[in-house]
CSV table of C-alpha atoms in Angstrom, one decimal:
chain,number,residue,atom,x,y,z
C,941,UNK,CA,120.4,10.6,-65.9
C,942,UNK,CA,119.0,10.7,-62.7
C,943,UNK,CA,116.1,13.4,-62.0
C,944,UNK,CA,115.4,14.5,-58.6
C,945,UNK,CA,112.1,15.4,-58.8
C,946,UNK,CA,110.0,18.4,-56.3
C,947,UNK,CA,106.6,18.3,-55.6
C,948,UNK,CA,105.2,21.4,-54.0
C,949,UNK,CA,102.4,20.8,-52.0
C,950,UNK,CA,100.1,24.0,-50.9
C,951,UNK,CA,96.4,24.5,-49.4
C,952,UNK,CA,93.7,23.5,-51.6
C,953,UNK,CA,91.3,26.3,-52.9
C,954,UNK,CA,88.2,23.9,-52.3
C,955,UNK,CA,86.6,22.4,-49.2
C,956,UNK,CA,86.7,19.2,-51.3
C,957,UNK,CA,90.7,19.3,-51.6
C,958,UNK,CA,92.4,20.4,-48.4
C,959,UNK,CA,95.3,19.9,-50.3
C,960,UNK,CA,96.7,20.6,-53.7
C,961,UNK,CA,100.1,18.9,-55.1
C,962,UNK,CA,101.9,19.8,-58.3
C,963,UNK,CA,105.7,18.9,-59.5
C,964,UNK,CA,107.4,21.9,-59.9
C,965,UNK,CA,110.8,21.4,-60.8
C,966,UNK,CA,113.4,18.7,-61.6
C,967,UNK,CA,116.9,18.4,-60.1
C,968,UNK,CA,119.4,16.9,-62.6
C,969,UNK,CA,121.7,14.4,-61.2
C,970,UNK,CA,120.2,14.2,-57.2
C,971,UNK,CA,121.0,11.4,-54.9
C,972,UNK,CA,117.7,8.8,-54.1
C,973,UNK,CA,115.1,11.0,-52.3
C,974,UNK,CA,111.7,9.9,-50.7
C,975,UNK,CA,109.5,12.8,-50.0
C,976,UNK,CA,112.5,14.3,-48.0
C,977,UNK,CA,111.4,18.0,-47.0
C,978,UNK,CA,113.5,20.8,-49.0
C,979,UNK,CA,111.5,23.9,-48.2
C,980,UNK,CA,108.9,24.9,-46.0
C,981,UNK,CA,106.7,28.4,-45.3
C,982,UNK,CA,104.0,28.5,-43.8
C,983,UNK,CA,101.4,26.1,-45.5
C,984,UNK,CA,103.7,25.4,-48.5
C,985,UNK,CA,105.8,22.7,-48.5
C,986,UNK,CA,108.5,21.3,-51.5
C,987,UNK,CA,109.4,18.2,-50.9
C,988,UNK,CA,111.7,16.3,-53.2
C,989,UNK,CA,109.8,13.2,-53.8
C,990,UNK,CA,111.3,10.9,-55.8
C,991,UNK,CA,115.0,10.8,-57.8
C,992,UNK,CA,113.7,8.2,-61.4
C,993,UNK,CA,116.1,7.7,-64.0
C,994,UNK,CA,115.6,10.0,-67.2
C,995,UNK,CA,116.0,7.6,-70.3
C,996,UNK,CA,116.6,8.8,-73.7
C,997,UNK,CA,116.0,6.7,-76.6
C,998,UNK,CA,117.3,6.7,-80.6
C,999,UNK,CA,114.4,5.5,-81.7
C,1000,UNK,CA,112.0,8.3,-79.8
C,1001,UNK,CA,114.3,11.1,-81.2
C,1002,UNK,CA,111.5,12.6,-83.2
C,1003,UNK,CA,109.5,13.2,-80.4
C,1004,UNK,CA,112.1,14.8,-78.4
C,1005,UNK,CA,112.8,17.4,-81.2
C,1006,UNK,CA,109.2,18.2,-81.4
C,1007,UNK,CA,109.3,19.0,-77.4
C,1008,UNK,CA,112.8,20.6,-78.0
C,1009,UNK,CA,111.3,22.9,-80.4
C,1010,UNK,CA,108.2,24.2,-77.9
C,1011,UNK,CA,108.0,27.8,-76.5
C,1012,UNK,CA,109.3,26.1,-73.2
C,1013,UNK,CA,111.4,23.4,-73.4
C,1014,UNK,CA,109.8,20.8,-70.9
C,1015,UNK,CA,110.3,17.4,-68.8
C,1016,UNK,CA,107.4,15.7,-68.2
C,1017,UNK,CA,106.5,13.7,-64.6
C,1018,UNK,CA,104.3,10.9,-64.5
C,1019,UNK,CA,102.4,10.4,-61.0
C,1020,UNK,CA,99.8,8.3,-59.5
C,1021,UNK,CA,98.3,8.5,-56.1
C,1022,UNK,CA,98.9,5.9,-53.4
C,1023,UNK,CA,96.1,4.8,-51.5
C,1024,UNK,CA,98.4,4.9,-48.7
C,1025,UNK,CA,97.3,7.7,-45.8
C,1026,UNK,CA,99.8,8.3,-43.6
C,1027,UNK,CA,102.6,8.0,-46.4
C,1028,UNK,CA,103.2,9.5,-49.5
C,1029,UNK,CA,99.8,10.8,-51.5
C,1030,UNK,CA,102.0,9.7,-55.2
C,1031,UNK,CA,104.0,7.9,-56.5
C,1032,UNK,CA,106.7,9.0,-59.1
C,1033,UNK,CA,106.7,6.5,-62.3
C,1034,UNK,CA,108.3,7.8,-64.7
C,1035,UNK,CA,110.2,11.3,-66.0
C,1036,UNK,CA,110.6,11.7,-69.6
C,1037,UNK,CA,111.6,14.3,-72.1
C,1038,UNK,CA,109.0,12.7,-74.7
C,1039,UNK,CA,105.6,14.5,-75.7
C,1040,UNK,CA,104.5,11.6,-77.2
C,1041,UNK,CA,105.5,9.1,-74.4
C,1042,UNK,CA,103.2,11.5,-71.9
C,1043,UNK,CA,100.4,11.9,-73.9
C,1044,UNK,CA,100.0,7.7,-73.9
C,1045,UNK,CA,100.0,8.4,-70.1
C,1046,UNK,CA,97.5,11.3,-70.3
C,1047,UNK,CA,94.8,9.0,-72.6
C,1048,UNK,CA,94.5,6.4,-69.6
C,1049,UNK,CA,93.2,8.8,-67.2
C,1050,UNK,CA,95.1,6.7,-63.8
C,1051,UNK,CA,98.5,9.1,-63.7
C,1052,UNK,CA,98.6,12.5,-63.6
C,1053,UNK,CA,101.2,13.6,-65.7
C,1054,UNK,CA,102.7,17.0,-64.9
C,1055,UNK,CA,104.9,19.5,-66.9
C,1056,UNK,CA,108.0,20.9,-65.6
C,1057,UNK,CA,110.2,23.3,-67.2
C,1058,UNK,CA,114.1,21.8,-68.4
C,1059,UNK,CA,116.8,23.6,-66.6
C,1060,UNK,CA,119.5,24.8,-68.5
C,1061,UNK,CA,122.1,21.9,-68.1
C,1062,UNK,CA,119.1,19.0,-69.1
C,1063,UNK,CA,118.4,20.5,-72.2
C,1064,UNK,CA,121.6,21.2,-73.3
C,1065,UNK,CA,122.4,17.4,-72.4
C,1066,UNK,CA,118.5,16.1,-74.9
C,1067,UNK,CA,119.7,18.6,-77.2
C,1068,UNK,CA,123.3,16.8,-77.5
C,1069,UNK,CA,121.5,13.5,-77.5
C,1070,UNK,CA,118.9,14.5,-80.0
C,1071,UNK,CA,122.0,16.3,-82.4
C,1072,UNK,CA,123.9,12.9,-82.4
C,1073,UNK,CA,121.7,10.2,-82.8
C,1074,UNK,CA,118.6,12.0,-85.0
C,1075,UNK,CA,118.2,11.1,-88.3
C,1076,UNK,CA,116.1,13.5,-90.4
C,1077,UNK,CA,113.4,11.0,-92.5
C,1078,UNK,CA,111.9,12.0,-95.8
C,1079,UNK,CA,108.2,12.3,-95.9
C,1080,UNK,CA,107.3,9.3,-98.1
C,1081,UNK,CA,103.6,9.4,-99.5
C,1082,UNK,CA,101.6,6.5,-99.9
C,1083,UNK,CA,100.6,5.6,-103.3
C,1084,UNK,CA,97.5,3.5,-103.4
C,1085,UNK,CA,97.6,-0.3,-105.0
C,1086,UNK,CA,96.9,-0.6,-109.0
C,1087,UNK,CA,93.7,-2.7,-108.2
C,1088,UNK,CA,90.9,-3.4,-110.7
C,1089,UNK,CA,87.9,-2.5,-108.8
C,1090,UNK,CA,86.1,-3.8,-111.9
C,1091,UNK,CA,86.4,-7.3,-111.5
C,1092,UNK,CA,82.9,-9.8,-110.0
C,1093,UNK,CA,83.8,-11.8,-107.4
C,1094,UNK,CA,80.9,-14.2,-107.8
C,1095,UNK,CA,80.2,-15.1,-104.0
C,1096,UNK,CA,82.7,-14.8,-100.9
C,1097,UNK,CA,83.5,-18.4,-100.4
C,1098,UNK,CA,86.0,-20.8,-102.2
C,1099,UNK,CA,84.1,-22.8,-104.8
C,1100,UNK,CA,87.5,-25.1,-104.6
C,1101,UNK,CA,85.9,-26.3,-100.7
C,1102,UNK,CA,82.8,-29.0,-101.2
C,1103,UNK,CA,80.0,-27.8,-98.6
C,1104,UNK,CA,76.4,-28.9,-98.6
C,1105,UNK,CA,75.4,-25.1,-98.2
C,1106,UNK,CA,76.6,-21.7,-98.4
C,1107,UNK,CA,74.6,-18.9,-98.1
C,1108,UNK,CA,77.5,-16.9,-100.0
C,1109,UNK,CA,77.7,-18.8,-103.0
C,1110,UNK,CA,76.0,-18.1,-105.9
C,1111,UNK,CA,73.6,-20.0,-108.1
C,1112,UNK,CA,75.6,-18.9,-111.3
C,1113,UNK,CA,78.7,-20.8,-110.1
C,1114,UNK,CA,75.9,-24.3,-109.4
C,1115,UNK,CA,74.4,-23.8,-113.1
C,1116,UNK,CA,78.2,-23.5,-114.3
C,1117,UNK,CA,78.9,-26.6,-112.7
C,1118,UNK,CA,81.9,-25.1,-111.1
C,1119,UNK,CA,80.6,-26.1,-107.5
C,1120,UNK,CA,78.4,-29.1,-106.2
C-alpha cells in the first residue's frame, strides 16, 4: 500500500539547529509526492515528503502483532539526511509496520527512524493481514545433547594425520605407539 508520508518541519530550540524536522503522520494510499508543501503557518511547515510502498510480509507476522498489541498502534519511517543544500534535508527509505524491522535500522546509527501513529483505516488493513496469514507457534524448549563430558580426549589433533610435530599431541599417544 502506498504511504504518503508528512514531515513537519518547525524552528529549532538551539542555535546549533535552526531547524528541527519530524514525520508526523502517514497518508494511506497518496499519489507520488516530493516534499510538495501541504500546510504552512508561520514558521511551521508540513510538507508531504515522500509516498514509499508499505510492505507486509507472512513471515514477519510476529512482529507485527507485537506492534499491533502496543498502547499506540504505530508505523514506523525510516529517514536519512541528504547532503544536498538546496534540496531536500532527507530522504524517505522505508515505511514499515515492523518493530523489529526498525529497531535493525535504529542499531546502525545512519537513519533516523521516526514513529508515527496508524490511522484508523491502516490498522484495520495490518490487522486483517496479521488475522489471515499468522500462525500461532508453540514455545518449544531446547533440551541440551546427552553428551559424556567424562570422556579424555588425549590431545586436539588427529593421531590418524603423520606430522613431524604437534604441539597438541600428547606423549601418551607416542609411548602407545598410536602416532609416529
Amino acid at each position: 500500500m502506498p504511504l504518503g508520508v508528512v514531515i513537519r518541519k518547525t524552528p529549532g530550540a538551539t542555535r546549533w539547529a535552526a531547524w528541527a524536522w519530524k514525520a508526523v503522520a502517514v497518508l494511506p494510499g497518496a499519489g507520488p509526492a516530493d516534499w510538495r508543501v501541504l500546510r504552512s503557518e508561520g514558521d511551521v511547515t508540513e510538507y508531504h515528503a515522500a509516498t514509499p510502498t508499505l510492505e507486509l510480509h507472512g513471515a514477519d507476522t510476529d512482529a507485527y502483532v507485537h506492534g499491533l498489541a502496543a498502547q499506540v498502534p504505530c508505523i514506523y519511517v525510516v529517514l536519512r539526511a541528504t547532503a544536498s543544500t538546496q534540496g531536500a534535508p532527507f530522504e524517505v527509505l522505508l515505511v514499515t509496520a515492523s518493530p523489529y524491522e526498525a529497531q535493525d535500522y535504529c542499531d546502525s546509527g545512519e537513519e533516523i527512524v521516526e514513529k508515527v501513529a496508524m490511522p484508523e483505516g491502516l490498522l484495520a488493513w495490518v490487522s486483517e493481514f496479521v488475522d489471515t496469514h499468522h500462525v500461532e507457534e508453540e514455545f518449544k524448549k531446547r533440551r541440551r545433547d546427552r553428551v559424556d563430558i567424562d570422556v579424555v580426549e588425549d590431545g586436539v589433533g588427529d593421531p590418524r594425520i603423520h606430522q613431524m610435530r604437534d604441539v597438541f599431541r600428547s606423549p601418551a599417544l607416542q609411548r602407545k605407539g598410536r602416532m609416529q
